[in-house]
Amino acid sequence: MSSTQRLELELDLLEKKKAAMNSDLKYKERQHNSSMPVDEGMSDPSVAVLVMSSLVRDRDRLTAEIAEKKLELYDLLGGNDPAAEHDKPDLNLENTAALPTQMTHAEQILQAAAALAGSDRAGLFSRKQVREQLGLSPHDWQSGYTAIFQSMRDDHPGGAPQVSGKYKNVLHREGPGQYQLNARGRRLADEFKADSTG
């Protein structure tokens, strides 16, 4: 499991804990407001207020932890520029031909990677550069593209959704945060170029 996937699971768990805490708070508020104490200590108004205040405090701490995890995930996905969400880069129209919407995510990623790799298809690129090449916000990248990117790697770490066999094993991790098209990826990129110009 990748660190990104683990962080997404942690976020999901924290959100569920927060929802459970909100439910518990509503339950205790109903006991207090209806003068029908059920939980231990809720019959004493001062204790009841203290219990509910403690729940609110813990919920707010959890909210802050969720925000920290979201920031960590944002950085992990390469969104180090806080303005990136509001100032999306334009698509490189020359190289990606404005990527028609009927293209799959895998096709879009390969097209963007090919553009970043240069004419010799040998250049290095990061996930963030691919995201920016596609003009995607960090949220859009996280929700629909990052897992596909994972499954296109020739060292597929597992846990990512399956992609069409055509797009499997086309990206190679060259180093921390750095990728390039492997031989298979370069051939596929050249086929795309030939199709678009032909």
XYZ file of N, CA and C in Angstrom:
594
model
N 0.841 -1.189 0.000
C 0.000 0.000 0.000
C 0.882 1.247 0.000
N 0.560 2.195 -0.852
C 1.361 3.407 -0.926
C 1.057 4.323 0.251
N 1.967 5.280 0.506
C 1.761 6.224 1.599
C 0.530 7.092 1.343
N 0.272 7.386 0.063
C -0.913 8.181 -0.281
C -2.180 7.420 0.075
N -2.230 6.148 -0.293
C -3.416 5.344 -0.003
C -3.615 5.190 1.501
N -2.512 4.995 2.236
C -2.627 4.862 3.694
C -3.178 6.152 4.307
N -2.699 7.282 3.817
C -3.156 8.562 4.344
C -4.642 8.764 4.049
N -5.076 8.343 2.866
C -6.500 8.452 2.517
C -7.347 7.591 3.446
N -6.851 6.391 3.793
C -7.572 5.522 4.719
C -7.618 6.126 6.120
N -6.511 6.736 6.545
C -6.475 7.391 7.851
C -7.479 8.536 7.903
N -7.551 9.308 6.816
C -8.511 10.401 6.751
C -9.939 9.891 6.852
N -10.226 8.810 6.146
C -11.559 8.222 6.173
C -11.915 7.766 7.579
N -10.946 7.152 8.282
C -11.169 6.699 9.653
C -11.453 7.879 10.580
N -10.670 8.945 10.435
C -10.878 10.129 11.283
C -12.241 10.761 11.033
N -12.655 10.797 9.771
C -13.977 11.361 9.443
C -15.078 10.524 10.095
N -14.910 9.199 10.095
C -15.905 8.318 10.711
C -15.931 8.507 12.228
N -14.750 8.676 12.839
C -14.691 8.932 14.282
C -15.391 10.245 14.631
N -15.184 11.242 13.773
C -15.835 12.531 14.008
C -17.353 12.395 13.905
N -17.825 11.644 12.921
C -19.268 11.432 12.762
C -19.844 10.708 13.983
N -19.095 9.711 14.487
C -19.543 8.984 15.676
C -19.586 9.903 16.896
N -18.604 10.799 17.001
C -18.562 11.740 18.109
C -19.738 12.714 18.045
N -20.070 13.172 16.833
C -21.219 14.066 16.659
C -22.511 13.363 17.062
N -22.638 12.085 16.704
C -23.832 11.311 17.074
C -23.939 11.170 18.588
N -22.798 10.901 19.241
C -22.783 10.767 20.700
C -23.162 12.083 21.371
N -22.666 13.180 20.818
C -22.979 14.496 21.370
C -24.476 14.786 21.257
N -25.065 14.487 20.097
C -26.509 14.707 19.911
C -27.322 13.841 20.865
N -26.872 12.612 21.071
C -27.550 11.682 21.974
C -27.551 12.218 23.400
N -26.399 12.721 23.829
C -26.301 13.242 25.194
C -27.066 14.564 25.342
N -27.050 15.388 24.299
C -27.814 16.639 24.341
C -29.304 16.350 24.472
N -29.770 15.302 23.770
C -31.191 14.940 23.839
C -31.545 14.459 25.242
N -30.645 13.682 25.850
C -30.878 13.245 27.231
C -31.025 14.456 28.155
N -30.083 15.381 28.003
C -30.055 16.560 28.873
C -31.267 17.460 28.644
N -31.576 17.739 27.369
C -32.677 18.655 27.045
C -34.040 18.076 27.379
N -34.169 16.747 27.338
C -35.458 16.095 27.628
C -35.569 15.670 29.086
N -34.535 15.963 29.861
C -34.487 15.545 31.274
C -34.749 14.044 31.415
N -34.116 13.291 30.514
C -34.241 11.824 30.532
C -32.850 11.211 30.513
N -32.094 11.368 31.599
C -30.714 10.864 31.622
C -30.659 9.334 31.510
N -29.785 8.857 30.660
C -29.582 7.418 30.494
C -28.138 7.060 30.848
N -27.195 7.801 30.284
C -25.790 7.531 30.560
C -25.431 7.953 31.975
N -24.420 7.295 32.513
C -23.974 7.578 33.878
C -23.528 9.029 34.013
N -23.995 9.683 35.057
C -23.604 11.063 35.336
C -24.478 12.108 34.674
N -25.288 11.710 33.672
C -26.089 12.685 32.929
C -27.261 13.224 33.754
N -27.544 12.596 34.902
C -28.629 13.096 35.761
C -28.205 14.346 36.523
N -26.900 14.560 36.651
C -26.382 15.765 37.311
C -26.118 16.812 36.234
N -26.879 17.935 36.229
C -26.744 18.949 35.173
C -25.316 19.457 34.983
N -24.591 19.668 36.083
C -23.229 20.186 35.956
C -22.301 19.159 35.311
N -22.492 17.872 35.644
C -21.692 16.806 35.049
C -22.059 16.656 33.574
N -23.356 16.735 33.275
C -23.829 16.598 31.895
C -23.206 17.658 30.998
N -23.184 18.896 31.486
C -22.592 19.992 30.708
C -21.104 19.747 30.497
N -20.447 19.252 31.546
C -19.013 18.962 31.448
C -18.750 17.843 30.427
N -19.571 16.809 30.454
C -19.420 15.684 29.518
C -19.590 16.169 28.087
N -20.623 16.981 27.854
C -20.880 17.470 26.496
C -19.789 18.438 26.040
N -19.302 19.255 26.961
C -18.206 20.172 26.618
C -16.949 19.393 26.253
N -16.715 18.291 26.967
C -15.568 17.449 26.679
C -15.686 16.840 25.285
N -16.887 16.429 24.905
C -17.116 15.872 23.571
C -16.863 16.907 22.484
N -17.324 18.139 22.733
C -17.105 19.224 21.763
C -15.620 19.497 21.609
N -14.904 19.514 22.741
C -13.448 19.734 22.695
C -12.752 18.641 21.884
N -13.110 17.380 22.168
C -12.482 16.266 21.459
C -12.827 16.284 19.972
N -14.065 16.656 19.657
C -14.466 16.748 18.249
C -13.672 17.825 17.531
N -13.473 18.966 18.187
C -12.712 20.058 17.573
C -11.248 19.666 17.379
N -10.700 18.921 18.316
C -9.326 18.427 18.157
C -9.234 17.478 16.964
N -10.261 16.646 16.822
C -10.307 15.709 15.701
C -10.413 16.460 14.375
N -11.198 17.526 14.363
C -11.325 18.367 13.165
C -9.971 18.940 12.772
N -9.214 19.387 13.765
C -7.873 19.932 13.497
C -6.940 18.841 12.977
N -7.049 17.624 13.523
C -6.214 16.517 13.060
C -6.542 16.146 11.615
N -7.845 16.193 11.280
C -8.271 15.910 9.905
C -7.677 16.947 8.953
N -7.712 18.227 9.372
C -7.156 19.293 8.544
C -5.653 19.092 8.335
N -4.941 18.671 9.379
C -3.505 18.413 9.262
C -3.230 17.264 8.290
N -4.041 16.204 8.370
C -3.876 15.060 7.472
C -4.141 15.464 6.024
N -5.153 16.317 5.829
C -5.464 16.783 4.478
C -4.300 17.596 3.915
N -3.682 18.404 4.763
C -2.530 19.192 4.339
C -1.353 18.271 4.009
N -1.168 17.239 4.819
C -0.097 16.273 4.582
C -0.317 15.557 3.246
N -1.578 15.183 2.985
C -1.903 14.509 1.733
C -1.697 15.444 0.548
N -2.075 16.696 0.732
C -1.901 17.717 -0.317
C -0.423 17.830 -0.696
N 0.443 17.884 0.321
C 1.881 17.991 0.068
C 2.421 16.714 -0.579
N 1.917 15.571 -0.117
C 2.368 14.291 -0.650
C 2.050 14.160 -2.137
N 0.935 14.761 -2.539
C 0.523 14.693 -3.941
C 1.199 15.755 -4.793
N 2.099 16.510 -4.186
C 2.858 17.484 -4.964
C 2.230 18.854 -5.012
N 1.219 19.114 -4.206
C 0.568 20.426 -4.220
C 1.184 21.351 -3.201
N 2.459 21.675 -3.369
C 3.151 22.495 -2.380
C 2.798 23.972 -2.462
N 2.225 24.391 -3.572
C 1.868 25.792 -3.745
C 0.423 25.984 -3.317
N 0.153 26.721 -2.206
C -1.218 26.903 -1.737
C -2.111 27.566 -2.775
N -1.533 28.308 -3.688
C -2.339 28.999 -4.691
C -2.682 28.105 -5.869
N -2.124 26.892 -5.885
C -2.321 26.015 -7.047
C -3.786 25.685 -7.273
N -4.572 25.589 -6.188
C -5.983 25.259 -6.315
C -6.743 26.324 -7.092
N -6.326 27.594 -6.902
C -7.054 28.697 -7.524
C -6.391 29.214 -8.786
N -5.173 28.816 -9.000
C -4.430 29.314 -10.150
C -3.910 28.132 -10.953
N -4.851 27.419 -11.562
C -4.475 26.224 -12.309
C -3.691 26.606 -13.555
N -2.642 25.882 -13.856
C -1.898 26.151 -15.072
C -2.722 25.770 -16.291
N -2.481 26.467 -17.389
C -3.159 26.127 -18.631
C -2.601 24.833 -19.173
N -3.439 24.102 -19.895
C -2.953 22.916 -20.581
C -1.929 23.314 -21.623
N -0.937 22.490 -21.816
C 0.020 22.700 -22.886
C -0.655 22.215 -24.168
N -1.357 23.113 -24.811
C -2.184 22.727 -25.945
C -1.372 22.155 -27.094
N -0.132 22.611 -27.226
C 0.689 22.130 -28.322
C 0.962 20.632 -28.181
N 1.200 20.209 -26.948
C 1.569 18.815 -26.733
C 0.382 17.909 -26.435
N -0.639 18.438 -25.744
C -1.738 17.581 -25.313
C -3.002 17.789 -26.121
N -3.012 18.727 -27.005
C -4.168 18.975 -27.874
C -5.462 19.083 -27.083
N -5.389 19.752 -25.927
C -6.556 20.027 -25.083
C -7.293 18.764 -24.626
N -6.608 17.640 -24.635
C -7.111 16.360 -24.158
C -8.635 16.238 -24.156
N -9.236 15.691 -25.181
C -10.683 15.566 -25.243
C -11.247 14.797 -24.055
N -12.448 15.148 -23.652
C -13.024 14.580 -22.439
C -13.290 13.084 -22.557
N -13.422 12.547 -23.792
C -13.698 11.123 -23.919
C -12.477 10.264 -23.624
N -11.321 10.871 -23.466
C -10.121 10.109 -23.137
C -10.205 9.599 -21.700
N -9.704 8.402 -21.487
C -9.666 7.859 -20.133
C -8.594 8.603 -19.329
N -8.650 8.436 -18.017
C -7.636 9.063 -17.167
C -6.247 8.553 -17.534
N -6.152 7.253 -17.812
C -4.854 6.667 -18.162
C -4.309 7.297 -19.447
N -5.177 7.508 -20.427
C -4.750 8.142 -21.681
C -4.273 9.568 -21.429
N -5.026 10.290 -20.606
C -4.654 11.674 -20.298
C -3.302 11.730 -19.593
N -3.099 10.825 -18.632
C -1.832 10.794 -17.899
C -0.678 10.497 -18.843
N -0.862 9.530 -19.729
C 0.206 9.181 -20.667
C 0.515 10.339 -21.610
N -0.517 11.018 -22.094
C -0.316 12.166 -22.978
C 0.474 13.267 -22.262
N 0.073 13.550 -21.017
C 0.766 14.585 -20.243
C 2.210 14.182 -19.967
N 2.429 12.907 -19.595
C 3.781 12.417 -19.320
C 4.645 12.509 -20.575
N 4.068 12.183 -21.738
C 4.810 12.255 -22.997
C 5.214 13.686 -23.307
N 4.316 14.625 -23.046
C 4.626 16.034 -23.293
C 5.764 16.503 -22.387
N 5.724 16.058 -21.124
C 6.754 16.454 -20.168
C 8.095 15.773 -20.452
N 8.041 14.579 -21.014
C 9.265 13.830 -21.299
C 10.045 14.407 -22.467
N 9.404 15.254 -23.262
C 10.101 15.903 -24.369
C 10.089 15.074 -25.643
N 10.679 15.622 -26.666
C 10.648 14.973 -27.982
C 11.369 13.624 -27.995
N 12.383 13.471 -27.138
C 13.087 12.181 -27.099
C 12.432 11.198 -26.124
N 11.374 11.658 -25.440
C 10.601 10.838 -24.503
C 11.423 10.339 -23.322
N 12.552 10.966 -23.057
C 13.447 10.457 -22.015
C 13.474 11.332 -20.765
N 12.795 12.477 -20.797
C 12.853 13.408 -19.673
C 12.149 12.906 -18.425
N 12.589 13.402 -17.276
C 11.981 13.059 -15.990
C 10.832 14.014 -15.686
N 9.886 13.550 -14.879
C 8.756 14.384 -14.474
C 8.240 13.883 -13.130
N 7.514 14.731 -12.451
C 6.926 14.369 -11.157
C 5.416 14.249 -11.308
N 4.777 13.718 -10.288
C 3.310 13.649 -10.287
C 2.723 15.063 -10.377
N 3.336 15.978 -9.634
C 2.822 17.349 -9.623
C 2.873 17.943 -11.030
N 3.955 17.688 -11.750
C 4.071 18.221 -13.109
C 3.012 17.621 -14.031
N 2.725 16.324 -13.857
C 1.677 15.694 -14.660
C 0.328 16.337 -14.338
N 0.065 16.527 -13.030
C -1.188 17.167 -12.615
C -1.326 18.559 -13.227
N -0.245 19.328 -13.156
C -0.277 20.686 -13.696
C -0.410 20.675 -15.215
N 0.234 19.710 -15.861
C 0.132 19.593 -17.311
C -1.324 19.374 -17.733
N -2.058 18.659 -16.899
C -3.465 18.379 -17.180
C -4.390 19.500 -16.707
N -3.833 20.464 -15.975
C -4.645 21.570 -15.484
C -5.604 21.162 -14.382
N -5.204 20.184 -13.569
C -6.075 19.660 -12.517
C -5.733 20.266 -11.160
N -6.759 20.436 -10.343
C -6.534 20.852 -8.959
C -6.031 19.650 -8.168
N -5.383 19.877 -7.019
C -4.948 18.747 -6.188
C -6.116 17.828 -5.819
N -7.287 18.413 -5.565
C -8.452 17.600 -5.207
C -8.874 16.696 -6.357
N -8.949 17.259 -7.571
C -9.340 16.452 -8.726
C -8.317 15.345 -8.999
N -7.040 15.688 -8.848
C -5.980 14.692 -9.052
C -6.119 13.558 -8.046
N -6.345 13.914 -6.786
C -6.460 12.923 -5.723
C -7.687 12.031 -5.912
N -8.789 12.623 -6.346
C -10.034 11.870 -6.402
C -10.153 10.955 -7.612
N -9.385 11.215 -8.688
C -9.586 10.373 -9.848
C -8.355 9.939 -10.615
N -7.195 10.533 -10.310
C -6.034 10.283 -11.155
C -4.858 9.613 -10.449
N -4.612 9.955 -9.205
C -3.387 9.477 -8.558
C -3.327 7.952 -8.471
N -4.472 7.296 -8.219
C -4.484 5.832 -8.153
C -4.222 5.220 -9.526
N -4.732 5.871 -10.569
C -4.491 5.393 -11.932
C -3.005 5.519 -12.265
N -2.405 6.644 -11.877
C -0.968 6.845 -12.082
C -0.191 5.682 -11.452
N -0.573 5.323 -10.214
C 0.094 4.218 -9.512
C 0.026 2.934 -10.324
N -1.162 2.649 -10.874
C -1.355 1.385 -11.565
C -0.674 1.344 -12.932
N -0.196 2.491 -13.404
C 0.504 2.545 -14.688
C 2.006 2.324 -14.534
N 2.492 2.250 -13.291
C 3.919 2.078 -13.051
C 4.363 0.645 -13.311
N 5.580 0.467 -13.785
C 6.088 -0.885 -14.021
C 6.508 -1.579 -12.726
N 6.567 -0.809 -11.629
C 6.825 -1.408 -10.312
C 5.557 -1.284 -9.474
N 4.427 -1.512 -10.116
C 3.103 -1.367 -9.515
C 3.136 -1.787 -8.043
N 2.933 -0.813 -7.110
C 3.042 -1.139 -5.697
C 1.842 -1.891 -5.133
N 0.801 -2.060 -5.932
C -0.382 -2.775 -5.456
C -1.383 -1.853 -4.800
N -2.631 -2.297 -4.754
C -3.680 -1.526 -4.110
C -4.370 -0.538 -5.032
N -3.812 -0.267 -6.197
C -4.411 0.684 -7.125
C -5.360 -0.048 -8.065
N -6.335 0.674 -8.641
C -7.261 0.021 -9.568
C -6.544 -0.448 -10.829
N -7.115 -1.442 -11.463
C -6.530 -1.975 -12.691
C -6.845 -1.044 -13.862
N -5.892 -0.916 -14.762
C -6.118 -0.138 -15.973
C -6.021 -1.078 -17.168
N -6.446 -0.588 -18.307
C -6.372 -1.373 -19.532
C -4.944 -1.868 -19.740
N -4.825 -3.101 -20.229
C -3.514 -3.687 -20.447
C -2.597 -2.821 -21.287
N -3.197 -2.025 -22.139
C -2.421 -1.146 -23.005
C -1.619 -0.131 -22.205
N -2.143 0.276 -21.049
C -1.514 1.338 -20.263
C -0.787 0.822 -19.020
N -0.726 -0.497 -18.870
C 0.026 -1.053 -17.746
C 1.521 -0.968 -18.036
N 2.287 -0.790 -16.976
C 3.754 -0.843 -17.070
C 4.324 0.121 -18.107
N 3.868 1.375 -18.080
C 4.389 2.369 -19.026
C 5.199 3.466 -18.333
N 5.070 3.563 -17.007
C 5.809 4.576 -16.248
C 6.831 3.883 -15.351
N 7.995 4.498 -15.257
C 9.060 3.922 -14.423
C 9.491 4.943 -13.370
N 9.582 4.481 -12.120
C 10.045 5.357 -11.038
C 11.563 5.389 -11.068
N 12.099 6.546 -11.397
C 13.542 6.697 -11.534
C 14.201 7.009 -10.196
N 13.471 7.688 -9.331
C 13.995 8.067 -8.017
C 12.864 8.645 -7.199
N 13.147 9.113 -5.969
C 12.094 9.674 -5.129
C 11.340 10.803 -5.846
N 10.073 10.562 -6.123
C 9.235 11.582 -6.738
C 9.504 11.841 -8.208
N 10.377 11.064 -8.825
C 10.744 11.280 -10.221
C 10.399 10.051 -11.069
N 9.775 10.318 -12.212
C 9.347 9.238 -13.098
C 9.770 9.545 -14.532
N 9.715 8.509 -15.364
C 9.953 8.691 -16.785
C 9.202 7.596 -17.538
N 9.020 7.802 -18.816
C 8.412 6.768 -19.639
C 9.435 5.659 -19.856
N 9.032 4.414 -19.686
C 9.939 3.321 -20.015
C 9.805 3.029 -21.518
N 10.468 2.007 -21.993
C 10.456 1.717 -23.432
C 9.033 1.507 -23.938
N 8.251 0.792 -23.184
C 6.854 0.545 -23.570
C 6.072 1.853 -23.630
N 6.285 2.699 -22.614
C 5.598 3.987 -22.572
C 6.000 4.894 -23.729
N 7.281 4.862 -24.095
C 7.748 5.696 -25.206
C 7.124 5.249 -26.528
N 7.024 3.937 -26.705
C 6.400 3.420 -27.934
C 4.933 3.838 -28.021
N 4.235 3.731 -26.889
C 2.818 4.094 -26.864
C 2.633 5.587 -27.105
N 3.517 6.398 -26.528
C 3.449 7.845 -26.729
C 3.680 8.191 -28.201
N 4.609 7.503 -28.825
C 4.874 7.744 -30.253
C 3.673 7.331 -31.104
N 2.987 6.262 -30.688
C 1.785 5.844 -31.420
C 0.707 6.911 -31.335
N 0.544 7.491 -30.141
C -0.437 8.561 -29.967
C -0.112 9.743 -30.863
N 1.191 10.091 -30.897
C 1.600 11.221 -31.703
C 1.324 10.959 -33.174
N 1.614 9.749 -33.627
C 1.389 9.390 -35.026
C -0.101 9.429 -35.358
N -0.940 8.955 -34.408
C -2.372 8.969 -34.636
C -2.932 10.374 -34.729
N -2.419 11.271 -33.859
C -2.933 12.645 -33.836
C -2.480 13.451 -35.040
N -1.295 13.151 -35.560
C -0.810 13.901 -36.715
C -1.266 13.273 -38.018
N -1.586 11.964 -37.969
C -2.023 11.268 -39.173
C -3.488 11.485 -39.376
